[in-house]
mmCIF file of C-alpha atoms in Angstrom:
data_model
loop_
_atom_site.group_PDB
_atom_site.id
_atom_site.type_symbol
_atom_site.label_atom_id
_atom_site.label_comp_id
_atom_site.label_asym_id
_atom_site.label_seq_id
_atom_site.Cartn_x
_atom_site.Cartn_y
_atom_site.Cartn_z
ATOM 1 C CA UNK R 24 175.611 36.927 -60.633
ATOM 2 C CA UNK R 25 178.788 38.996 -60.609
ATOM 3 C CA UNK R 26 177.220 42.336 -61.350
ATOM 4 C CA UNK R 27 178.311 44.029 -58.155
ATOM 5 C CA UNK R 28 181.745 42.440 -57.718
ATOM 6 C CA UNK R 29 184.375 45.020 -58.501
ATOM 7 C CA UNK R 30 188.016 43.941 -58.698
ATOM 8 C CA UNK R 31 189.047 47.590 -58.872
ATOM 9 C CA UNK R 32 187.319 48.470 -55.609
ATOM 10 C CA UNK R 33 189.170 50.911 -53.466
ATOM 11 C CA UNK R 34 188.808 51.839 -49.874
ATOM 12 C CA UNK R 35 186.844 55.074 -49.453
ATOM 13 C CA UNK R 36 188.639 58.110 -48.242
ATOM 14 C CA UNK R 37 189.325 58.118 -44.521
ATOM 15 C CA UNK R 38 187.189 61.176 -43.964
ATOM 16 C CA UNK R 39 184.086 59.740 -45.597
ATOM 17 C CA UNK R 40 184.560 56.372 -43.936
ATOM 18 C CA UNK R 41 184.654 58.038 -40.545
ATOM 19 C CA UNK R 42 181.574 60.079 -41.381
ATOM 20 C CA UNK R 43 179.602 57.055 -42.506
ATOM 21 C CA UNK R 44 180.674 55.064 -39.485
ATOM 22 C CA UNK R 45 178.820 57.674 -37.433
ATOM 23 C CA UNK R 46 175.958 57.540 -39.929
ATOM 24 C CA UNK R 47 175.801 61.163 -41.012
ATOM 25 C CA UNK R 48 177.908 64.121 -42.011
ATOM 26 C CA UNK R 49 175.626 66.798 -40.649
ATOM 27 C CA UNK R 50 173.356 64.843 -38.320
ATOM 28 C CA UNK R 51 174.860 62.081 -36.152
ATOM 29 C CA UNK R 52 171.481 60.654 -35.103
ATOM 30 C CA UNK R 53 170.535 59.550 -38.595
ATOM 31 C CA UNK R 54 169.322 55.980 -38.261
ATOM 32 C CA UNK R 55 166.136 54.613 -36.787
ATOM 33 C CA UNK R 56 165.164 51.016 -36.063
ATOM 34 C CA UNK R 57 163.554 49.172 -38.944
ATOM 35 C CA UNK R 58 160.254 49.184 -37.105
ATOM 36 C CA UNK R 59 160.282 52.941 -36.540
ATOM 37 C CA UNK R 60 156.964 54.636 -37.168
ATOM 38 C CA UNK R 61 156.549 56.626 -40.335
ATOM 39 C CA UNK R 62 153.965 58.992 -41.724
ATOM 40 C CA UNK R 63 152.735 59.601 -45.218
ATOM 41 C CA UNK R 64 154.659 62.388 -46.940
ATOM 42 C CA UNK R 65 153.024 65.772 -46.617
ATOM 43 C CA UNK R 66 152.987 65.939 -50.382
ATOM 44 C CA UNK R 67 153.248 63.366 -53.113
ATOM 45 C CA UNK R 68 153.698 66.082 -55.692
ATOM 46 C CA UNK R 69 157.090 66.499 -57.326
ATOM 47 C CA UNK R 70 159.391 69.318 -56.279
ATOM 48 C CA UNK R 71 160.663 70.425 -59.691
ATOM 49 C CA UNK R 72 158.510 72.265 -62.201
ATOM 50 C CA UNK R 73 157.358 70.518 -65.343
ATOM 51 C CA UNK R 74 159.302 70.914 -68.571
ATOM 52 C CA UNK R 75 157.478 72.503 -71.465
ATOM 53 C CA UNK R 76 156.080 70.068 -73.983
ATOM 54 C CA UNK R 77 157.697 70.200 -77.396
ATOM 55 C CA UNK R 78 157.018 68.274 -80.572
ATOM 56 C CA UNK R 79 155.467 64.855 -79.854
ATOM 57 C CA UNK R 80 157.662 61.809 -80.377
ATOM 58 C CA UNK R 81 157.393 60.343 -83.863
ATOM 59 C CA UNK R 82 156.652 56.693 -84.615
ATOM 60 C CA UNK R 83 157.407 54.790 -81.369
ATOM 61 C CA UNK R 84 158.580 51.820 -83.449
ATOM 62 C CA UNK R 85 161.438 53.932 -84.779
ATOM 63 C CA UNK R 86 164.558 54.038 -82.619
ATOM 64 C CA UNK R 87 166.155 57.468 -82.416
ATOM 65 C CA UNK R 88 169.943 57.357 -82.294
ATOM 66 C CA UNK R 89 171.105 60.312 -80.225
ATOM 67 C CA UNK R 90 174.433 62.053 -80.513
ATOM 68 C CA UNK R 91 175.639 64.374 -77.783
ATOM 69 C CA UNK R 92 177.913 67.282 -76.977
ATOM 70 C CA UNK R 93 179.480 68.029 -73.600
ATOM 71 C CA UNK R 94 178.223 71.318 -72.156
ATOM 72 C CA UNK R 95 180.027 71.199 -68.808
ATOM 73 C CA UNK R 96 182.230 68.875 -66.807
ATOM 74 C CA UNK R 97 182.060 68.878 -62.992
ATOM 75 C CA UNK R 98 184.034 67.035 -60.280
ATOM 76 C CA UNK R 99 182.718 63.695 -59.017
ATOM 77 C CA UNK R 100 183.874 61.616 -56.058
ATOM 78 C CA UNK R 101 186.051 58.802 -57.431
ATOM 79 C CA UNK R 102 185.221 56.644 -54.409
ATOM 80 C CA UNK R 103 181.471 56.772 -55.201
ATOM 81 C CA UNK R 104 180.037 53.520 -56.604
ATOM 82 C CA UNK R 105 177.083 55.427 -58.055
ATOM 83 C CA UNK R 106 173.724 53.639 -58.078
ATOM 84 C CA UNK R 107 171.187 56.479 -58.035
ATOM 85 C CA UNK R 108 171.317 60.136 -59.064
ATOM 86 C CA UNK R 109 168.535 62.738 -58.778
ATOM 87 C CA UNK R 110 168.696 66.485 -59.412
ATOM 88 C CA UNK R 111 166.768 68.301 -56.655
ATOM 89 C CA UNK R 112 167.281 71.951 -57.634
ATOM 90 C CA UNK R 113 169.722 74.709 -56.685
ATOM 91 C CA UNK R 114 172.600 72.893 -58.395
ATOM 92 C CA UNK R 115 172.280 70.019 -55.919
ATOM 93 C CA UNK R 116 171.849 66.256 -56.309
ATOM 94 C CA UNK R 117 170.896 63.293 -54.201
ATOM 95 C CA UNK R 118 173.232 60.398 -54.958
ATOM 96 C CA UNK R 119 173.091 56.836 -53.645
ATOM 97 C CA UNK R 120 176.143 54.596 -53.636
ATOM 98 C CA UNK R 121 176.453 50.846 -53.412
ATOM 99 C CA UNK R 122 178.897 48.215 -52.159
ATOM 100 C CA UNK R 123 178.555 46.260 -48.941
ATOM 101 C CA UNK R 124 179.645 48.117 -45.803
ATOM 102 C CA UNK R 125 180.075 51.338 -47.824
ATOM 103 C CA UNK R 126 176.618 52.121 -49.216
ATOM 104 C CA UNK R 127 175.403 55.657 -48.613
ATOM 105 C CA UNK R 128 172.853 58.350 -49.331
ATOM 106 C CA UNK R 129 174.440 61.717 -50.122
ATOM 107 C CA UNK R 130 173.629 65.297 -50.950
ATOM 108 C CA UNK R 131 176.168 66.593 -53.463
ATOM 109 C CA UNK R 132 176.916 70.056 -54.855
ATOM 110 C CA UNK R 133 177.142 70.280 -58.644
ATOM 111 C CA UNK R 134 179.902 72.860 -59.079
ATOM 112 C CA UNK R 135 182.395 71.361 -56.634
ATOM 113 C CA UNK R 136 181.304 67.757 -56.185
ATOM 114 C CA UNK R 137 181.363 68.455 -52.443
ATOM 115 C CA UNK R 138 179.313 66.128 -50.242
ATOM 116 C CA UNK R 139 177.085 68.356 -48.098
ATOM 117 C CA UNK R 140 175.785 65.489 -46.007
ATOM 118 C CA UNK R 141 175.827 61.711 -46.100
ATOM 119 C CA UNK R 142 174.441 58.779 -44.165
ATOM 120 C CA UNK R 143 175.074 55.067 -44.151
ATOM 121 C CA UNK R 144 172.175 52.636 -44.439
ATOM 122 C CA UNK R 145 172.114 51.503 -40.817
ATOM 123 C CA UNK R 146 173.180 47.935 -41.662
ATOM 124 C CA UNK R 147 176.509 46.950 -43.224
ATOM 125 C CA UNK R 148 174.794 44.113 -45.102
ATOM 126 C CA UNK R 149 172.591 46.535 -47.061
ATOM 127 C CA UNK R 150 173.682 47.264 -50.619
ATOM 128 C CA UNK R 151 172.272 50.622 -51.709
ATOM 129 C CA UNK R 152 170.627 51.035 -55.100
ATOM 130 C CA UNK R 153 168.310 53.500 -56.851
ATOM 131 C CA UNK R 154 166.591 56.404 -55.097
ATOM 132 C CA UNK R 155 163.638 58.695 -55.662
ATOM 133 C CA UNK R 156 162.484 61.591 -53.445
ATOM 134 C CA UNK R 157 158.752 62.255 -53.127
ATOM 135 C CA UNK R 158 157.502 64.907 -50.752
ATOM 136 C CA UNK R 159 159.254 64.487 -47.394
ATOM 137 C CA UNK R 160 160.473 60.963 -48.140
ATOM 138 C CA UNK R 161 163.365 59.483 -50.091
ATOM 139 C CA UNK R 162 162.695 55.948 -51.316
ATOM 140 C CA UNK R 163 165.801 53.770 -51.688
ATOM 141 C CA UNK R 164 166.117 50.273 -53.123
ATOM 142 C CA UNK R 165 168.623 47.688 -51.966
ATOM 143 C CA UNK R 166 170.107 45.080 -54.271
ATOM 144 C CA UNK R 167 169.586 41.611 -52.760
ATOM 145 C CA UNK R 168 168.303 42.496 -49.304
ATOM 146 C CA UNK R 169 164.619 41.853 -50.161
ATOM 147 C CA UNK R 170 163.661 45.340 -49.024
ATOM 148 C CA UNK R 171 163.900 49.052 -49.567
ATOM 149 C CA UNK R 172 164.381 51.954 -47.181
ATOM 150 C CA UNK R 173 162.632 55.212 -46.303
ATOM 151 C CA UNK R 174 164.658 58.308 -45.401
ATOM 152 C CA UNK R 175 163.398 61.685 -44.211
ATOM 153 C CA UNK R 176 164.576 64.403 -46.583
ATOM 154 C CA UNK R 177 165.055 67.089 -43.952
ATOM 155 C CA UNK R 178 167.711 65.254 -41.936
ATOM 156 C CA UNK R 179 168.427 62.006 -43.865
ATOM 157 C CA UNK R 180 167.188 59.950 -40.916
ATOM 158 C CA UNK R 181 166.205 56.365 -41.676
ATOM 159 C CA UNK R 182 162.501 56.109 -40.859
ATOM 160 C CA UNK R 183 161.539 52.619 -42.004
ATOM 161 C CA UNK R 184 161.657 49.835 -44.564
ATOM 162 C CA UNK R 185 159.450 48.194 -47.176
ATOM 163 C CA UNK R 186 159.608 44.583 -48.348
ATOM 164 C CA UNK R 187 159.741 43.239 -51.905
ATOM 165 C CA UNK R 188 156.962 40.831 -53.020
ATOM 166 C CA UNK R 189 159.448 37.993 -53.466
ATOM 167 C CA UNK R 190 162.887 37.792 -51.908
ATOM 168 C CA UNK R 191 164.287 36.702 -55.274
ATOM 169 C CA UNK R 192 163.431 40.155 -56.612
ATOM 170 C CA UNK R 193 166.391 42.506 -56.885
ATOM 171 C CA UNK R 194 166.438 46.282 -56.639
ATOM 172 C CA UNK R 195 168.390 48.177 -59.316
ATOM 173 C CA UNK R 196 167.154 51.563 -60.573
ATOM 174 C CA UNK R 197 164.284 53.846 -59.585
ATOM 175 C CA UNK R 198 162.627 57.010 -60.870
ATOM 176 C CA UNK R 199 159.321 58.876 -60.453
ATOM 177 C CA UNK R 200 156.900 59.993 -63.150
ATOM 178 C CA UNK R 201 154.912 62.363 -60.929
ATOM 179 C CA UNK R 202 152.366 59.684 -60.048
ATOM 180 C CA UNK R 203 154.137 56.350 -59.716
ATOM 181 C CA UNK R 204 157.600 55.115 -58.902
ATOM 182 C CA UNK R 205 159.242 53.102 -61.666
ATOM 183 C CA UNK R 206 161.675 50.354 -60.689
ATOM 184 C CA UNK R 207 164.120 48.136 -62.557
ATOM 185 C CA UNK R 208 165.291 44.785 -61.202
ATOM 186 C CA UNK R 209 168.024 43.690 -63.625
ATOM 187 C CA UNK R 210 165.622 41.893 -65.946
ATOM 188 C CA UNK R 211 163.633 43.310 -68.865
ATOM 189 C CA UNK R 212 160.748 44.130 -66.490
ATOM 190 C CA UNK R 213 159.903 47.609 -65.259
ATOM 191 C CA UNK R 214 157.523 47.795 -62.279
ATOM 192 C CA UNK R 215 155.222 50.763 -61.676
ATOM 193 C CA UNK R 216 154.657 51.314 -57.960
ATOM 194 C CA UNK R 217 152.149 53.198 -55.826
ATOM 195 C CA UNK R 218 154.374 55.244 -53.471
ATOM 196 C CA UNK R 219 151.675 56.121 -50.926
ATOM 197 C CA UNK R 220 150.560 52.495 -50.582
ATOM 198 C CA UNK R 221 154.181 51.375 -50.284
ATOM 199 C CA UNK R 222 154.847 53.911 -47.555
ATOM 200 C CA UNK R 223 151.703 53.126 -45.561
ATOM 201 C CA UNK R 224 151.880 49.326 -45.855
ATOM 202 C CA UNK R 225 155.628 48.742 -45.718
ATOM 203 C CA UNK R 226 155.298 46.523 -48.796
ATOM 204 C CA UNK R 227 156.220 47.314 -52.390
ATOM 205 C CA UNK R 228 152.847 48.090 -54.008
ATOM 206 C CA UNK R 229 153.230 47.135 -57.671
ATOM 207 C CA UNK R 230 150.430 48.562 -59.820
ATOM 208 C CA UNK R 231 151.545 47.189 -63.179
ATOM 209 C CA UNK R 232 154.584 45.868 -65.005
ATOM 210 C CA UNK R 233 155.839 46.280 -68.549
ATOM 211 C CA UNK R 234 158.319 44.169 -70.499
ATOM 212 C CA UNK R 235 160.982 46.241 -72.223
ATOM 213 C CA UNK R 236 161.870 45.168 -75.765
ATOM 214 C CA UNK R 237 164.456 46.456 -78.205
ATOM 215 C CA UNK R 238 163.222 45.744 -81.739
ATOM 216 C CA UNK R 239 161.271 42.787 -80.387
ATOM 217 C CA UNK R 240 164.104 41.403 -78.244
ATOM 218 C CA UNK R 241 163.860 41.631 -74.425
ATOM 219 C CA UNK R 242 166.114 44.411 -73.126
ATOM 220 C CA UNK R 243 167.499 43.290 -69.770
ATOM 221 C CA UNK R 244 170.180 44.761 -67.484
ATOM 222 C CA UNK R 245 168.246 48.023 -67.052
ATOM 223 C CA UNK R 246 169.971 49.894 -64.261
ATOM 224 C CA UNK R 247 169.675 53.536 -63.128
ATOM 225 C CA UNK R 248 166.537 55.251 -64.450
ATOM 226 C CA UNK R 249 165.393 58.797 -65.148
ATOM 227 C CA UNK R 250 161.931 59.932 -66.251
ATOM 228 C CA UNK R 251 162.248 62.736 -68.814
ATOM 229 C CA UNK R 252 159.432 64.373 -70.794
ATOM 230 C CA UNK R 253 157.131 61.359 -70.776
ATOM 231 C CA UNK R 254 159.675 58.602 -71.386
ATOM 232 C CA UNK R 255 162.147 56.601 -69.307
ATOM 233 C CA UNK R 256 165.886 56.771 -69.844
ATOM 234 C CA UNK R 257 167.784 53.745 -68.529
ATOM 235 C CA UNK R 258 171.442 52.909 -68.160
ATOM 236 C CA UNK R 259 172.152 49.476 -69.619
ATOM 237 C CA UNK R 260 174.521 47.742 -67.211
ATOM 238 C CA UNK R 261 177.558 46.046 -68.688
ATOM 239 C CA UNK R 262 179.702 43.478 -66.851
ATOM 240 C CA UNK R 263 182.870 45.078 -68.216
ATOM 241 C CA UNK R 264 183.797 48.717 -68.622
ATOM 242 C CA UNK R 265 185.379 48.154 -72.045
ATOM 243 C CA UNK R 266 181.965 47.206 -73.481
ATOM 244 C CA UNK R 267 179.680 49.909 -74.950
ATOM 245 C CA UNK R 268 178.312 52.256 -72.280
ATOM 246 C CA UNK R 269 174.776 52.976 -73.410
ATOM 247 C CA UNK R 270 171.483 54.524 -72.398
ATOM 248 C CA UNK R 271 168.123 53.517 -73.871
ATOM 249 C CA UNK R 272 164.931 55.566 -74.059
ATOM 250 C CA UNK R 273 161.799 53.561 -73.244
ATOM 251 C CA UNK R 274 158.117 54.163 -73.956
ATOM 252 C CA UNK R 275 156.432 53.582 -70.552
ATOM 253 C CA UNK R 276 153.171 52.341 -72.063
ATOM 254 C CA UNK R 277 154.482 49.669 -74.445
ATOM 255 C CA UNK R 278 157.960 49.033 -73.071
ATOM 256 C CA UNK R 279 159.452 49.583 -76.519
ATOM 257 C CA UNK R 280 162.938 51.046 -76.760
ATOM 258 C CA UNK R 281 162.498 54.226 -78.804
ATOM 259 C CA UNK R 282 165.928 55.815 -78.420
ATOM 260 C CA UNK R 283 169.595 54.901 -78.006
ATOM 261 C CA UNK R 284 172.613 56.865 -76.758
ATOM 262 C CA UNK R 285 176.237 55.646 -76.689
ATOM 263 C CA UNK R 286 178.368 57.396 -74.047
ATOM 264 C CA UNK R 287 181.400 55.120 -74.298
ATOM 265 C CA UNK R 288 183.764 57.984 -75.131
ATOM 266 C CA UNK R 289 182.827 60.443 -72.397
ATOM 267 C CA UNK R 290 185.925 59.585 -70.369
ATOM 268 C CA UNK R 291 189.453 59.630 -71.723
ATOM 269 C CA UNK R 292 191.145 56.212 -72.060
ATOM 270 C CA UNK R 293 193.246 56.970 -68.970
ATOM 271 C CA UNK R 294 190.189 57.980 -66.935
ATOM 272 C CA UNK R 295 188.230 54.974 -68.113
ATOM 273 C CA UNK R 296 191.018 52.617 -67.039
ATOM 274 C CA UNK R 297 190.767 53.918 -63.470
ATOM 275 C CA UNK R 298 186.960 54.163 -63.351
ATOM 276 C CA UNK R 299 184.147 51.673 -63.830
ATOM 277 C CA UNK R 300 180.894 51.550 -65.795
ATOM 278 C CA UNK R 301 178.459 54.308 -66.718
ATOM 279 C CA UNK R 302 175.620 54.628 -64.205
ATOM 280 C CA UNK R 303 173.756 57.765 -63.212
ATOM 281 C CA UNK R 304 171.295 59.969 -65.107
ATOM 282 C CA UNK R 305 169.706 63.124 -63.710
ATOM 283 C CA UNK R 306 167.519 65.744 -65.357
ATOM 284 C CA UNK R 307 166.993 69.375 -64.389
ATOM 285 C CA UNK R 308 163.501 70.008 -65.746
ATOM 286 C CA UNK R 309 163.508 73.751 -65.094
ATOM 287 C CA UNK R 310 166.872 74.319 -66.735
ATOM 288 C CA UNK R 311 166.469 71.545 -69.324
ATOM 289 C CA UNK R 312 169.865 70.120 -68.348
ATOM 290 C CA UNK R 313 170.847 66.457 -68.593
ATOM 291 C CA UNK R 314 173.589 65.032 -66.367
ATOM 292 C CA UNK R 315 175.376 61.672 -66.472
ATOM 293 C CA UNK R 316 178.143 60.001 -64.476
ATOM 294 C CA UNK R 317 179.360 56.551 -63.506
ATOM 295 C CA UNK R 318 180.845 54.329 -60.832
ATOM 296 C CA UNK R 319 184.161 55.719 -59.582
ATOM 297 C CA UNK R 320 184.019 58.315 -62.347
ATOM 298 C CA UNK R 321 186.130 61.447 -61.823
ATOM 299 C CA UNK R 322 183.516 63.669 -63.441
ATOM 300 C CA UNK R 323 179.816 64.352 -63.785
ATOM 301 C CA UNK R 324 178.920 65.629 -67.250
ATOM 302 C CA UNK R 325 176.206 67.960 -68.450
ATOM 303 C CA UNK R 326 175.423 66.864 -71.988
ATOM 304 C CA UNK R 327 173.142 68.113 -74.753
ATOM 305 C CA UNK R 328 171.468 65.564 -77.011
ATOM 306 C CA UNK R 329 170.878 65.845 -80.719
ATOM 307 C CA UNK R 330 168.101 65.631 -81.686
ATOM 308 C CA UNK R 331 166.681 67.229 -78.524
ATOM 309 C CA UNK R 332 164.531 64.998 -76.330
ATOM 310 C CA UNK R 333 160.986 65.599 -77.507
ATOM 311 C CA UNK R 334 157.926 65.192 -75.348
ATOM 312 C CA UNK R 335 156.620 61.634 -75.489
ATOM 313 C CA UNK R 336 152.823 61.723 -75.169
ATOM 314 C CA UNK R 337 151.958 58.192 -74.017
ATOM 315 C CA UNK R 338 151.918 59.529 -70.443
ATOM 316 C CA UNK R 339 150.453 62.868 -69.336
ATOM 317 C CA UNK R 340 153.004 65.627 -68.886
ATOM 318 C CA UNK R 341 154.098 65.723 -65.243
ATOM 319 C CA UNK R 342 156.941 67.296 -63.373
ATOM 320 C CA UNK R 343 159.869 65.233 -62.191
ATOM 321 C CA UNK R 344 160.713 64.774 -58.522
#
């Protein structure tokens, strides 16, 4: 599968490469052996307050076509092969980047795009994928390495690993609904995961799975995920950047696609020629702000959808971590 091959790949900036070679921007002793001991997070509750429920979603069999307007445009590192994006409050994000030998976990400032801290993954063969912070722990998937990683939020130290049920399983996107992690693997399957059991056992604890369908047709290539107001928003990965760059909204209970958003025209033609595909969704629940970006994109956008995202009631209202 050629999903991760990128003929436009560029060498990261010298400064970041040096930082990652040491493993951390702000904390040089960032990595621990894979067998390092780990503790359950002090809290499995999310860190961002719940959004207010609005009008319930209408007929889940009806697909809402969203339009959008750009509210703000912010700088984004053009050397970042974005795989995961999470808003953590105070105009700050966690971002994970992929590519062999260059994968990283970063803390990024919204206004400037500045990287406050960053760590490598402790093994050049690891290909970083989606992330989700819960309590004191950041969960990170890897693509084809048959495992995921645990990082400590306070210092970005690598505290351990967890294995996938089958080594053929791939890690793509990840989000958190306030109770369970939700994971995509490149197919039309979404897996719902018990985070506490995964952390304590070192094995991915899948509670249930749902098949995602778009008007009855399996919807594969689900990449970066974000849980927003009771539904899942997923980037649909495309093998070429000149194909439509879309996001689908998914009902977590049935797996039905209930919304569609085309973001193909966010970048100018010149910017799009130098960048790669859309990937990266983050939601600020307190401020009701939606952010999107992509691989090697020069910008991170705050966008406003029309119609507004309504509260989808198939899952209880929870806050987003």
